Coordinates of C-alpha atoms in Angstrom, one line a residue:
M701 CA 63.6 -38.2 28.1
A702 CA 61.0 -40.9 27.7
V703 CA 57.4 -40.1 28.6
V704 CA 56.6 -43.8 29.0
I705 CA 58.5 -47.1 29.0
A706 CA 56.6 -50.3 28.8
S707 CA 58.6 -53.5 29.6
A708 CA 57.2 -57.0 28.8
L709 CA 53.6 -56.2 29.7
D710 CA 51.3 -59.1 30.2
K711 CA 47.5 -59.1 30.4
D712 CA 45.0 -61.8 31.2
V713 CA 41.2 -61.7 30.6
A714 CA 38.9 -64.2 32.3
G715 CA 42.0 -66.3 33.2
A716 CA 43.3 -66.6 29.6
P717 CA 46.2 -64.6 28.2
L718 CA 45.2 -61.6 26.1
F719 CA 48.8 -60.6 25.2
R720 CA 52.3 -61.3 26.4
G721 CA 55.6 -59.3 26.4
V722 CA 54.4 -55.9 25.0
S723 CA 57.3 -53.5 25.1
F724 CA 57.9 -50.0 23.7
K725 CA 59.4 -46.6 24.7
L726 CA 57.9 -43.2 23.6
E727 CA 59.3 -39.7 23.9
R728 CA 57.5 -36.3 23.3
G729 CA 56.7 -36.0 19.6
D730 CA 56.3 -39.8 19.1
R731 CA 52.9 -40.8 17.9
M732 CA 52.4 -44.6 17.9
T733 CA 49.4 -46.3 16.3
L734 CA 48.1 -49.6 17.6
A735 CA 47.3 -52.1 14.9
G736 CA 45.4 -55.4 15.3
R737 CA 42.1 -57.1 14.8
N738 CA 39.1 -56.4 17.1
G739 CA 39.7 -58.2 20.3
A740 CA 43.5 -58.1 20.1
G741 CA 43.7 -55.9 23.2
K742 CA 44.2 -52.4 21.8
T743 CA 41.7 -50.7 24.0
T744 CA 42.7 -52.8 27.0
L745 CA 46.3 -51.7 26.5
L746 CA 45.2 -48.0 26.5
R747 CA 43.3 -48.5 29.7
M748 CA 46.3 -50.2 31.3
L749 CA 48.4 -47.2 30.4
A750 CA 45.8 -44.9 31.9
G751 CA 45.7 -46.8 35.2
Q752 CA 42.1 -48.0 34.6
S753 CA 43.1 -51.7 34.1
G754 CA 45.7 -53.7 36.0
V755 CA 49.0 -54.9 34.7
D756 CA 49.4 -58.7 35.2
G757 CA 53.1 -58.8 34.3
G758 CA 55.9 -56.5 33.3
E759 CA 56.5 -52.9 34.2
L760 CA 55.3 -49.4 33.3
V761 CA 57.4 -46.3 34.0
F762 CA 56.2 -42.8 33.4
E763 CA 58.0 -39.4 33.2
K764 CA 57.8 -37.7 36.5
G765 CA 55.0 -35.1 36.7
S766 CA 53.7 -36.0 33.3
R767 CA 49.9 -36.3 33.0
V768 CA 48.2 -39.1 31.2
A769 CA 44.9 -38.3 29.4
L770 CA 42.6 -41.0 27.9
H771 CA 39.8 -40.6 25.3
D772 CA 38.0 -43.9 25.0
Q773 CA 34.5 -43.4 23.6
R774 CA 32.7 -43.7 26.9
P775 CA 30.2 -40.7 27.3
P776 CA 30.7 -38.2 30.2
R777 CA 28.9 -39.1 33.4
E778 CA 28.6 -35.5 34.7
T779 CA 25.6 -34.5 32.6
D780 CA 24.8 -31.4 34.8
L781 CA 28.2 -29.8 34.2
S782 CA 28.5 -27.2 31.4
L783 CA 30.7 -28.0 28.4
R784 CA 33.2 -25.4 29.6
D785 CA 33.4 -26.8 33.2
Y786 CA 33.6 -30.4 31.9
V787 CA 36.7 -29.7 29.8
L788 CA 38.4 -27.6 32.4
A789 CA 37.7 -30.2 35.1
G790 CA 40.1 -32.4 33.3
C791 CA 42.9 -30.0 34.0
S792 CA 43.0 -30.2 37.8
D793 CA 46.8 -30.6 37.7
L794 CA 47.1 -27.1 36.3
V795 CA 44.9 -25.7 39.0
A796 CA 47.2 -27.4 41.5
L797 CA 50.2 -25.8 39.8
E798 CA 48.6 -22.4 40.2
D799 CA 48.0 -23.0 43.9
R800 CA 51.5 -24.3 44.3
L801 CA 52.9 -21.1 42.6
R802 CA 50.9 -18.9 44.9
G803 CA 52.1 -20.8 47.9
L804 CA 55.7 -20.6 46.8
E805 CA 55.4 -16.8 46.2
Q806 CA 54.2 -16.4 49.8
A807 CA 57.0 -18.6 51.1
M808 CA 59.6 -16.7 49.1
A809 CA 58.2 -13.4 50.5
D810 CA 58.7 -14.8 54.0
N811 CA 62.1 -16.4 53.2
P812 CA 63.7 -14.3 50.4
D813 CA 67.1 -16.0 50.8
D814 CA 66.0 -19.6 50.5
A815 CA 67.5 -20.8 47.2
R816 CA 65.5 -24.1 47.3
L817 CA 62.2 -22.1 47.2
L818 CA 63.5 -20.2 44.2
Q819 CA 64.5 -23.4 42.4
S820 CA 61.1 -25.0 43.2
Y821 CA 59.3 -21.9 41.9
A822 CA 61.3 -22.0 38.7
V823 CA 60.4 -25.7 38.1
V824 CA 56.7 -25.2 38.8
Q825 CA 56.5 -22.0 36.7
T826 CA 58.2 -23.8 33.7
R827 CA 55.6 -26.5 33.9
L828 CA 52.7 -24.0 33.9
E829 CA 54.3 -22.0 31.1
H830 CA 54.4 -25.1 29.0
A831 CA 50.6 -25.4 29.4
G832 CA 50.1 -21.7 28.4
G833 CA 51.0 -19.9 31.7
W834 CA 48.3 -18.1 33.6
N835 CA 46.2 -18.0 30.4
W836 CA 46.1 -21.8 30.2
R837 CA 42.3 -21.9 30.4
A838 CA 41.8 -20.1 27.1
Q839 CA 44.3 -22.6 25.5
A840 CA 42.6 -25.5 27.1
L841 CA 39.3 -24.5 25.5
A842 CA 40.8 -24.1 22.0
P843 CA 40.2 -27.8 21.0
L844 CA 36.5 -27.3 21.4
H845 CA 36.5 -24.7 18.6
G846 CA 38.7 -27.0 16.5
L847 CA 36.3 -29.8 16.9
G848 CA 33.3 -27.7 15.8
F849 CA 31.8 -26.2 18.9
K850 CA 30.7 -22.6 19.0
D851 CA 31.1 -20.1 21.8
D852 CA 27.4 -20.0 22.6
Q853 CA 27.6 -23.8 23.4
L854 CA 30.3 -23.6 26.1
D855 CA 27.8 -22.9 28.9
R856 CA 25.2 -25.4 27.9
P857 CA 24.8 -28.5 30.2
L858 CA 26.2 -31.7 28.8
G859 CA 22.8 -33.3 29.0
S860 CA 21.6 -31.1 26.2
F861 CA 24.1 -32.4 23.6
S862 CA 23.8 -35.4 21.3
G863 CA 25.8 -38.6 21.6
G864 CA 28.2 -37.6 18.8
E865 CA 28.7 -34.1 20.4
L866 CA 29.5 -35.7 23.8
T867 CA 32.1 -37.9 22.1
R868 CA 33.7 -34.8 20.6
A869 CA 33.5 -33.1 24.1
S870 CA 35.3 -36.1 25.6
L871 CA 38.0 -35.8 22.9
A872 CA 38.4 -32.0 23.6
R873 CA 38.8 -32.7 27.3
S874 CA 41.6 -35.3 26.7
L875 CA 43.4 -32.7 24.4
A876 CA 43.1 -29.9 27.0
G877 CA 45.6 -29.1 29.7
D878 CA 49.0 -30.1 28.3
P879 CA 49.1 -33.9 28.8
G880 CA 52.4 -35.6 28.5
L881 CA 50.9 -38.9 27.3
L882 CA 47.8 -38.7 25.2
L883 CA 45.8 -42.0 24.7
L884 CA 43.2 -41.8 21.9
D885 CA 40.7 -44.7 21.2
E886 CA 38.9 -44.0 17.9
P887 CA 39.3 -40.2 18.0
T888 CA 38.0 -39.8 14.5
N889 CA 34.5 -41.0 15.3
H890 CA 31.8 -38.3 14.8
L891 CA 34.3 -35.8 13.2
D892 CA 33.6 -34.2 9.9
I893 CA 36.4 -33.7 7.4
S894 CA 37.3 -30.2 8.6
S895 CA 37.6 -31.4 12.2
L896 CA 39.6 -34.3 11.1
E897 CA 42.1 -32.0 9.3
W898 CA 42.2 -29.8 12.3
L899 CA 42.9 -32.7 14.6
E900 CA 45.7 -34.0 12.3
G901 CA 47.4 -30.6 12.5
Y902 CA 46.9 -30.3 16.2
L903 CA 48.4 -33.8 17.0
T904 CA 51.4 -33.5 14.7
G905 CA 52.3 -30.2 16.4
L906 CA 51.7 -31.4 20.0
D907 CA 54.6 -31.6 22.4
A908 CA 53.5 -34.9 23.9
A909 CA 53.7 -38.6 23.3
V910 CA 50.5 -40.0 21.6
I911 CA 49.2 -43.5 21.3
L912 CA 46.1 -43.9 19.2
V913 CA 43.7 -46.5 17.8
A914 CA 41.8 -45.6 14.7
H915 CA 40.4 -47.2 11.5
D916 CA 40.7 -44.0 9.4
R917 CA 43.6 -44.9 7.1
W918 CA 44.2 -41.3 5.9
F919 CA 44.3 -40.1 9.5
L920 CA 46.8 -42.9 10.5
E921 CA 49.1 -42.1 7.7
A922 CA 49.0 -38.3 8.4
V923 CA 49.6 -38.6 12.2
G924 CA 51.5 -41.8 13.0
T925 CA 55.3 -42.1 13.4
S926 CA 55.4 -45.7 14.5
V927 CA 53.2 -48.8 14.8
L928 CA 52.7 -51.4 17.6
E929 CA 51.1 -54.5 16.1
L930 CA 49.1 -56.8 18.4
E931 CA 48.6 -60.2 16.9
A932 CA 47.8 -63.6 18.4
G933 CA 48.8 -62.4 21.9
R934 CA 52.2 -61.1 20.7
A935 CA 53.4 -57.6 20.0
R936 CA 55.8 -56.3 17.3
F937 CA 57.0 -52.7 17.2
F938 CA 57.6 -51.0 13.8
P939 CA 59.5 -47.7 13.7
G940 CA 58.0 -46.0 10.7
P941 CA 54.8 -44.5 9.2
W942 CA 51.6 -46.5 8.6
H943 CA 52.1 -47.2 4.9
A944 CA 55.6 -48.6 5.5
W945 CA 54.3 -50.9 8.1
R946 CA 51.6 -52.1 5.8
R947 CA 54.2 -52.8 3.1
E948 CA 56.3 -54.7 5.6
L949 CA 53.3 -56.6 6.9
A950 CA 52.4 -57.7 3.3
A951 CA 56.0 -58.9 2.7
R952 CA 55.9 -60.8 6.1
E953 CA 52.6 -62.5 5.2
I954 CA 54.1 -63.7 1.9
A955 CA 57.2 -64.9 3.6
L956 CA 55.1 -66.6 6.3
G957 CA 53.0 -68.3 3.7
K958 CA 56.1 -69.6 2.0
A959 CA 57.6 -70.8 5.3
I960 CA 54.4 -72.6 6.2
E961 CA 54.4 -74.3 2.8
K962 CA 58.0 -75.3 3.1
Q963 CA 57.5 -76.8 6.6
Q964 CA 54.4 -78.6 5.5
R965 CA 56.3 -80.2 2.6
E966 CA 59.1 -81.2 5.0
I967 CA 56.6 -82.7 7.5
A968 CA 54.9 -84.6 4.7
R969 CA 58.2 -86.1 3.5
M970 CA 59.1 -87.1 7.1
E971 CA 55.7 -88.7 7.7
R972 CA 55.9 -90.6 4.4
F973 CA 59.3 -92.0 5.4
V974 CA 58.1 -93.0 8.9
E975 CA 54.9 -94.6 7.5
R976 CA 56.9 -96.6 4.9
F977 CA 59.9 -97.8 7.0
R978 CA 58.9 -97.8 10.7
Y979 CA 58.3 -101.6 10.7
K980 CA 61.3 -102.4 8.5
A981 CA 64.2 -103.6 10.7
T982 CA 67.0 -101.9 8.6
K983 CA 65.2 -98.5 8.7
A984 CA 63.4 -98.6 12.0
R985 CA 66.1 -96.5 13.9
Q986 CA 65.9 -93.8 11.2
A987 CA 62.1 -93.8 11.2
Q988 CA 62.1 -93.5 15.0
S989 CA 64.5 -90.6 14.8
R990 CA 62.1 -88.8 12.4
V991 CA 59.2 -89.5 14.7
K992 CA 61.1 -87.7 17.5
R993 CA 61.9 -84.8 15.2
L994 CA 58.3 -84.5 14.2
D995 CA 57.2 -84.4 17.9
K996 CA 59.8 -81.7 18.7
M997 CA 59.1 -79.5 15.6
E998 CA 57.6 -76.2 16.4
R999 CA 54.8 -75.8 13.9
I1000 CA 54.6 -72.5 12.0
E1001 CA 51.0 -71.4 12.2
R1002 CA 48.9 -68.3 11.4
D1003 CA 46.8 -66.6 13.9
P1004 CA 43.4 -68.4 13.7
T1005 CA 41.6 -65.1 13.2
D1006 CA 43.6 -64.4 10.1
T1007 CA 41.5 -67.0 8.2
R1008 CA 38.4 -64.8 8.8
S1009 CA 38.3 -62.0 6.4
L1010 CA 35.5 -60.1 4.8
G1011 CA 35.3 -60.3 1.0
F1012 CA 32.3 -59.6 -1.1
S1013 CA 31.0 -58.0 -4.3
F1014 CA 27.8 -56.2 -5.2
G1015 CA 27.3 -58.4 -8.3
T1016 CA 26.3 -57.4 -11.8
A1017 CA 24.3 -54.2 -12.1
E1018 CA 21.4 -54.2 -14.6
R1019 CA 21.6 -51.4 -17.0
T1020 CA 19.6 -48.2 -16.2
G1021 CA 18.7 -45.1 -18.1
R1022 CA 21.5 -42.5 -18.6
V1023 CA 20.3 -40.3 -15.6
V1024 CA 19.3 -42.4 -12.6
L1025 CA 18.5 -39.6 -10.2
E1026 CA 17.9 -35.9 -10.8
A1027 CA 16.7 -33.2 -8.4
E1028 CA 16.0 -29.5 -9.2
D1029 CA 15.3 -26.4 -7.1
V1030 CA 15.6 -28.5 -4.0
R1031 CA 14.6 -26.9 -0.7
L1032 CA 15.4 -28.8 2.6
E1033 CA 14.4 -27.6 6.0
V1034 CA 14.6 -28.8 9.6
P1035 CA 12.9 -27.1 12.5
G1036 CA 14.2 -23.6 12.7
R1037 CA 16.7 -23.8 9.9
T1038 CA 16.9 -24.0 6.1
L1039 CA 19.6 -26.5 5.1
L1040 CA 19.5 -26.1 1.3
E1041 CA 17.9 -23.6 -1.1
D1042 CA 17.6 -24.0 -4.9
G1043 CA 19.8 -27.1 -4.9
E1044 CA 20.6 -29.1 -8.0
F1045 CA 21.7 -32.7 -8.0
W1046 CA 22.1 -35.4 -10.7
L1047 CA 23.6 -38.9 -10.8
E1048 CA 24.3 -40.7 -14.0
R1049 CA 24.6 -44.3 -14.9
G1050 CA 27.9 -45.8 -13.6
E1051 CA 29.0 -42.7 -11.8
H1052 CA 30.5 -42.9 -8.3
V1053 CA 29.6 -39.5 -6.7
A1054 CA 30.8 -38.3 -3.2
L1055 CA 28.7 -35.9 -1.1
V1056 CA 30.8 -34.0 1.4
G1057 CA 30.3 -31.2 3.9
P1058 CA 30.5 -30.4 7.6
N1059 CA 28.4 -32.1 10.2
G1060 CA 24.8 -30.7 10.3
A1061 CA 25.1 -29.3 6.8
G1062 CA 22.3 -31.5 5.5
K1063 CA 24.0 -34.5 3.8
T1064 CA 21.9 -37.2 5.4
T1065 CA 18.7 -35.1 5.0
L1066 CA 19.5 -34.8 1.3
I1067 CA 20.2 -38.5 0.6
D1068 CA 17.1 -39.5 2.7
A1069 CA 15.1 -37.3 0.3
L1070 CA 16.8 -38.7 -2.8
A1071 CA 16.1 -42.2 -1.6
G1072 CA 12.4 -41.3 -1.0
H1073 CA 12.5 -41.7 2.7
R1074 CA 11.6 -38.1 3.5
P1075 CA 9.9 -35.3 1.7
M1076 CA 11.6 -32.2 0.2
Q1077 CA 10.2 -28.8 1.2
G1078 CA 10.5 -27.7 -2.4
G1079 CA 11.7 -28.8 -5.8
R1080 CA 11.3 -31.8 -8.1
L1081 CA 12.9 -35.3 -7.9
R1082 CA 13.0 -37.7 -10.9
T1083 CA 14.1 -41.3 -10.9
G1084 CA 15.5 -42.9 -14.1
H1085 CA 14.5 -46.0 -16.0
N1086 CA 15.0 -49.4 -14.4
V1087 CA 16.5 -48.1 -11.2
N1088 CA 16.7 -50.6 -8.3
L1089 CA 17.9 -48.5 -5.3
G1090 CA 19.9 -49.9 -2.5
Y1091 CA 20.0 -47.7 0.6
L1092 CA 22.3 -48.0 3.6
S1093 CA 21.5 -45.6 6.5
Q1094 CA 24.1 -44.1 8.8
H1095 CA 22.9 -46.1 11.9
A1096 CA 21.5 -49.2 10.1
S1097 CA 18.2 -48.4 11.8
E1098 CA 16.3 -50.2 8.9
L1099 CA 17.4 -53.6 10.4
G1100 CA 15.3 -53.2 13.5
S1101 CA 16.2 -54.9 16.8
R1102 CA 13.8 -57.9 16.8
G1103 CA 14.9 -61.5 16.7
T1104 CA 18.2 -63.0 15.6
V1105 CA 20.7 -62.0 12.9
L1106 CA 19.3 -64.8 10.7
E1107 CA 15.7 -63.7 11.2
A1108 CA 16.6 -60.0 10.5
A1109 CA 18.4 -61.1 7.3
Q1110 CA 15.4 -63.1 6.1
R1111 CA 13.0 -60.3 6.8
A1112 CA 15.1 -57.8 4.9
T1113 CA 16.0 -60.1 1.9
G1114 CA 13.2 -62.7 1.6
L1115 CA 15.8 -65.4 1.3
T1116 CA 15.3 -69.0 2.5
P1117 CA 17.1 -69.9 5.8
N1118 CA 19.8 -71.8 3.9
K1119 CA 20.5 -69.0 1.4
A1120 CA 20.4 -66.4 4.2
R1121 CA 23.0 -68.5 6.1
A1122 CA 25.2 -68.6 3.0
L1123 CA 24.9 -64.9 2.6
L1124 CA 25.7 -64.2 6.3
G1125 CA 28.7 -66.5 6.2
R1126 CA 30.3 -64.2 3.6
F1127 CA 29.9 -61.4 6.1
L1128 CA 31.5 -63.3 9.0
F1129 CA 28.2 -64.5 10.6
S1130 CA 28.9 -68.2 10.5
G1131 CA 27.4 -71.0 12.6
E1132 CA 26.1 -69.8 15.9
E1133 CA 26.9 -66.2 15.1
A1134 CA 23.9 -66.2 12.8
E1135 CA 21.7 -66.9 15.9
K1136 CA 23.0 -63.9 17.8
P1137 CA 20.1 -61.6 19.1
M1138 CA 19.9 -58.3 17.2
E1139 CA 19.8 -56.3 20.4
G1140 CA 23.3 -57.5 21.4
L1141 CA 25.1 -56.7 18.1
S1142 CA 28.0 -54.3 18.1
G1143 CA 28.2 -51.4 15.8
G1144 CA 30.5 -53.2 13.4
E1145 CA 28.3 -56.3 13.4
R1146 CA 25.2 -54.2 12.5
R1147 CA 27.1 -52.5 9.7
R1148 CA 28.3 -55.9 8.3
L1149 CA 24.7 -57.2 8.4
S1150 CA 23.3 -54.1 6.7
L1151 CA 26.0 -54.5 3.9
A1152 CA 24.9 -58.1 3.5
V1153 CA 21.3 -56.9 3.0
V1154 CA 22.3 -54.3 0.4
V1155 CA 24.4 -56.9 -1.5
A1156 CA 21.4 -59.4 -1.5
S1157 CA 19.1 -56.7 -2.9
G1158 CA 20.8 -56.8 -6.3
A1159 CA 20.6 -52.9 -6.5
N1160 CA 22.1 -51.1 -9.5
V1161 CA 22.1 -47.8 -7.7
L1162 CA 23.6 -47.5 -4.2
I1163 CA 23.1 -44.7 -1.7
L1164 CA 25.4 -45.2 1.2
D1165 CA 25.5 -43.0 4.3
E1166 CA 28.8 -43.4 6.3
P1167 CA 29.2 -47.1 5.3
T1168 CA 32.5 -47.5 7.1
N1169 CA 31.2 -46.5 10.5
H1170 CA 32.3 -49.1 13.1
L1171 CA 34.1 -51.2 10.4
D1172 CA 37.7 -52.3 11.0
L1173 CA 40.5 -51.8 8.5
D1174 CA 40.1 -55.1 6.7
A1175 CA 36.3 -54.6 6.3
R1176 CA 36.8 -51.0 5.1
E1177 CA 39.3 -52.2 2.4
A1178 CA 36.9 -55.0 1.4
L1179 CA 34.1 -52.4 1.0
E1180 CA 36.5 -50.2 -1.0
D1181 CA 37.3 -53.1 -3.4
A1182 CA 33.6 -54.0 -3.8
L1183 CA 32.6 -50.4 -4.6
R1184 CA 35.5 -49.8 -7.0
A1185 CA 34.4 -53.0 -8.9
F1186 CA 30.7 -52.1 -8.9
E1187 CA 29.4 -51.1 -12.4
G1188 CA 26.3 -49.4 -11.1
A1189 CA 25.9 -45.8 -9.8
V1190 CA 27.0 -44.9 -6.3
L1191 CA 26.1 -41.9 -4.1
L1192 CA 28.5 -42.0 -1.1
V1193 CA 28.5 -39.9 2.1
S1194 CA 31.6 -40.6 4.1
H1195 CA 34.3 -38.9 6.3
D1196 CA 36.7 -41.7 5.3
R1197 CA 38.9 -39.8 2.9
A1198 CA 40.8 -42.9 1.8
L1199 CA 37.4 -44.4 0.7
L1200 CA 36.4 -41.1 -1.0
D1201 CA 39.8 -40.9 -2.8
A1202 CA 39.5 -44.5 -4.0
V1203 CA 35.9 -44.6 -5.1
G1204 CA 34.6 -41.1 -6.0
T1205 CA 34.8 -39.7 -9.5
R1206 CA 32.7 -36.6 -8.9
T1207 CA 32.0 -34.6 -5.8
F1208 CA 29.0 -32.5 -4.5
A1209 CA 29.8 -30.3 -1.6
F1210 CA 27.5 -28.5 0.9
E1211 CA 29.0 -25.0 1.2
D1212 CA 27.2 -22.2 3.0
G1213 CA 23.7 -23.6 2.3
R1214 CA 24.5 -24.3 -1.3
L1215 CA 25.2 -27.5 -3.2
R1216 CA 28.3 -27.1 -5.5
N1217 CA 29.4 -29.6 -8.1
Y1218 CA 33.1 -30.4 -8.6
V1219 CA 34.4 -32.5 -11.5
G1220 CA 36.8 -35.1 -10.1
G1221 CA 37.2 -37.2 -6.9
W1222 CA 38.4 -36.2 -3.4
A1223 CA 41.9 -35.3 -4.5
E1224 CA 40.7 -32.9 -7.1
Y1225 CA 38.1 -31.4 -4.8
A1226 CA 40.7 -30.9 -2.0
R1227 CA 43.0 -29.2 -4.5
V1228 CA 40.3 -26.8 -5.7
R1229 CA 39.2 -26.1 -2.1
E1230 CA 42.8 -25.2 -1.1
E1231 CA 43.2 -23.0 -4.2
R1232 CA 40.0 -21.1 -3.3
R1233 CA 41.1 -20.7 0.3
D1234 CA 44.5 -19.3 -0.8
A1235 CA 42.7 -16.9 -3.2
E1236 CA 40.3 -15.7 -0.5
A1237 CA 43.2 -15.2 1.9
A1238 CA 45.1 -13.2 -0.8
A1239 CA 41.9 -11.1 -1.4
V1240 CA 41.6 -10.3 2.3
A1241 CA 45.3 -9.3 2.4
A1242 CA 44.9 -7.1 -0.6
A1243 CA 41.8 -5.4 0.8
R1244 CA 43.6 -4.8 4.1
Q1245 CA 46.6 -3.2 2.2
E1246 CA 44.1 -1.0 0.3
R1247 CA 42.4 0.2 3.5
R1248 CA 45.9 1.0 4.9
A1249 CA 46.8 2.9 1.7
R1250 CA 43.5 5.0 1.9
A1251 CA 43.9 5.7 5.6
K1252 CA 47.7 6.4 5.6
P1253 CA 48.4 10.1 6.1
A1254 CA 49.7 11.8 2.9
R1255 CA 52.7 14.0 3.5
D1256 CA 53.3 16.8 1.0
P1257 CA 56.1 19.1 2.1
R1258 CA 54.9 21.8 -0.4
R1259 CA 51.5 22.0 1.3
P1260 CA 51.1 24.7 3.9
A1261 CA 50.8 23.7 7.5
N1262 CA 47.3 25.2 7.8
G1263 CA 48.5 27.7 10.3
R1264 CA 49.5 25.1 12.9
S1265 CA 52.2 25.9 15.4
K1266 CA 55.6 24.3 14.9
N1267 CA 55.1 22.1 17.9
A1268 CA 51.8 20.8 16.4
Q1269 CA 53.5 20.2 13.1
R1270 CA 56.3 18.3 14.8
R1271 CA 53.8 16.2 16.8
I1272 CA 51.9 15.2 13.7
A1273 CA 55.2 14.3 12.0
E1274 CA 56.2 12.1 14.9
L1275 CA 52.8 10.4 14.9
E1276 CA 53.2 9.7 11.2
R1277 CA 56.5 8.0 11.8
E1278 CA 54.9 5.9 14.5
V1279 CA 52.3 4.8 12.1
E1280 CA 54.9 3.9 9.5
Q1281 CA 57.0 2.0 12.2
A1282 CA 53.9 0.1 13.5
E1283 CA 53.0 -0.9 9.9
A1284 CA 56.6 -2.0 9.2
V1285 CA 56.6 -4.1 12.4
L1286 CA 53.2 -5.7 11.4
A1287 CA 54.4 -6.4 7.9
A1288 CA 57.7 -8.0 9.1
L1289 CA 55.7 -10.1 11.6
E1290 CA 53.3 -11.3 9.0
D1291 CA 56.2 -12.4 6.8
E1292 CA 57.6 -14.3 9.8
L1293 CA 54.2 -15.9 10.6
A1294 CA 54.0 -17.2 7.0
D1295 CA 56.3 -19.9 8.1
P1296 CA 54.2 -23.0 9.1
A1297 CA 56.7 -23.7 11.9
M1298 CA 55.3 -20.7 13.8
W1299 CA 51.9 -22.6 14.0
S1300 CA 53.3 -26.1 14.6
S1301 CA 52.1 -26.6 18.2
P1302 CA 49.2 -25.2 20.4
S1303 CA 51.6 -23.1 22.4
R1304 CA 53.3 -21.7 19.3
T1305 CA 49.9 -21.0 17.8
E1306 CA 48.8 -19.1 20.9
R1307 CA 52.0 -17.0 21.0
S1308 CA 51.8 -16.3 17.2
T1309 CA 48.2 -15.3 17.5
A1310 CA 48.9 -13.0 20.5
R1311 CA 51.8 -11.3 18.7
H1312 CA 49.8 -10.8 15.6
T1313 CA 46.9 -9.3 17.5
A1314 CA 49.2 -7.0 19.5
A1315 CA 50.9 -5.8 16.3
R1316 CA 47.6 -5.0 14.6
Q1317 CA 46.4 -3.2 17.7
A1318 CA 49.5 -1.1 17.7
V1319 CA 48.8 -0.1 14.1
A1320 CA 45.2 0.8 15.0
E1321 CA 46.3 2.8 18.1
A1322 CA 49.0 4.7 16.1
Y1323 CA 46.4 5.7 13.4
A1324 CA 44.0 6.8 16.1
R1325 CA 46.6 9.1 17.7
W1326 CA 47.6 10.6 14.4
E1327 CA 43.9 11.1 13.4
Q1328 CA 43.2 12.8 16.7
A1329 CA 46.2 15.1 16.3
S1330 CA 45.3 15.9 12.7
A1331 CA 41.7 16.8 13.6
E1332 CA 42.7 19.2 16.3
P1333 CA 42.0 22.9 15.4
S1334 CA 45.0 24.9 14.2

């Protein structure tokens, strides 16, 4: 059954059409990504589906009883609520189900023969069981842990969290409580790579329909099953993964270009004929016929926004010494915590190095120190010969907020007005856009301006902290192309795995307060990381088996029974069999749980975890009973 059916949706903004005729149908397990340039209406469509923006034409039909949850980057308003209460407050429908079940239980006690009450109870109970049953609160809070929150943070008020943490809290709230339709606008913002990987697994196993807007290409490819493209006020649905849609789009663009060229050639021929023969009596009728055809011809045109695309390069990098940056015995501290101890880092000429690690590990602190923007608490930093460093901070704070875009560009680059305008035009600030006030710029505009400043610097060593933040897909790919072509050295901090994969040739990783060097880019680092995780899991399993072997009662029929009565001997033998049976059950269950399908959804994950916990508890209790019996005096 479809969770949502959209039929010919229309939307107007300020009296002008934003889009027309948007149609699609989604069932549980479908995950549709919205594609389109900024301003095409992606966020507006999500808010229409959530009931927060009106529908100006067409029809929306939702599955009966299915809840719609929206995550759209707006921070929570209830700053006095605790994190726990904020997330659970988004599950009011499940509280209502509990109340409904209690009411039905009382009604069935009063009217035990009423079949309709029994049927209603079964329907409501099924819906609650789908959300985790009476234990749904624990399941609703699980996304908080997946998104990096700790247990000791759950009872803190929202007002004590940072903006990025509040964005993650909003995402956790939208994931909680078993929504039927999940609407996600830029869910990857403020997530580190481990949280991104968790979210990918969570969404692909979710028994819900999902519609999402994101600029993370790796994430879109991992999660999406279809694409709805919004372009020039029209919509086109593509049933397939992200990469297949991109291939189809490229083929369509080529075909469109050929079609436009063919039509333009035909128009030129007709116009030449008309111009030549319209006043010649023998050809006047034919010329007039062509004039009418020209008037009626529907011109094939591109979306005007398609002509605006970001394209740039970092220019030729002057040659440096072999080692451009080198740090030894690095110690980094923030109030109350040591981020790095005895760290070693080096960057050589022409290398493109990625720096990865969880949020809060110290990546930004380290590159600030390497760029000379903050002191280290210990260690030595050396800069190589002829190094011209270009630095891009995470929030583009170095741009300031005074004046216009043009004035900020001139302050940062020292260029004349005409040269500054030429530079800004390459970064989509043409004409009046160069006169925009800095205070009113969006995140994407500030990022484009900061990139323009770095390009103008002529740097031969680039240190870039989350350079794709707020950039759309076209801009991200333009940055990727520019970095790949750059012959100087690059130190890159990013959660965009597609960029890391395309650009990085070596990887430094923050791991448990240490800085580890990995030869190879993102793919090689991810492979080594997975191999290490597998090896650690195997070591844990081997240690567990060894502990069992040491604790398992040894039965030797030749050994005397230490004078125990036959009943005591029989009891100990029974308890030994119980231990063996409990261990056999646990071993069989662990073989079963090795199947990824057993962890493919939140509800299955909860059930699998509960079964595993119960089986381990049964083994522990069996051992305890045997040990107690064995210790009793003869």
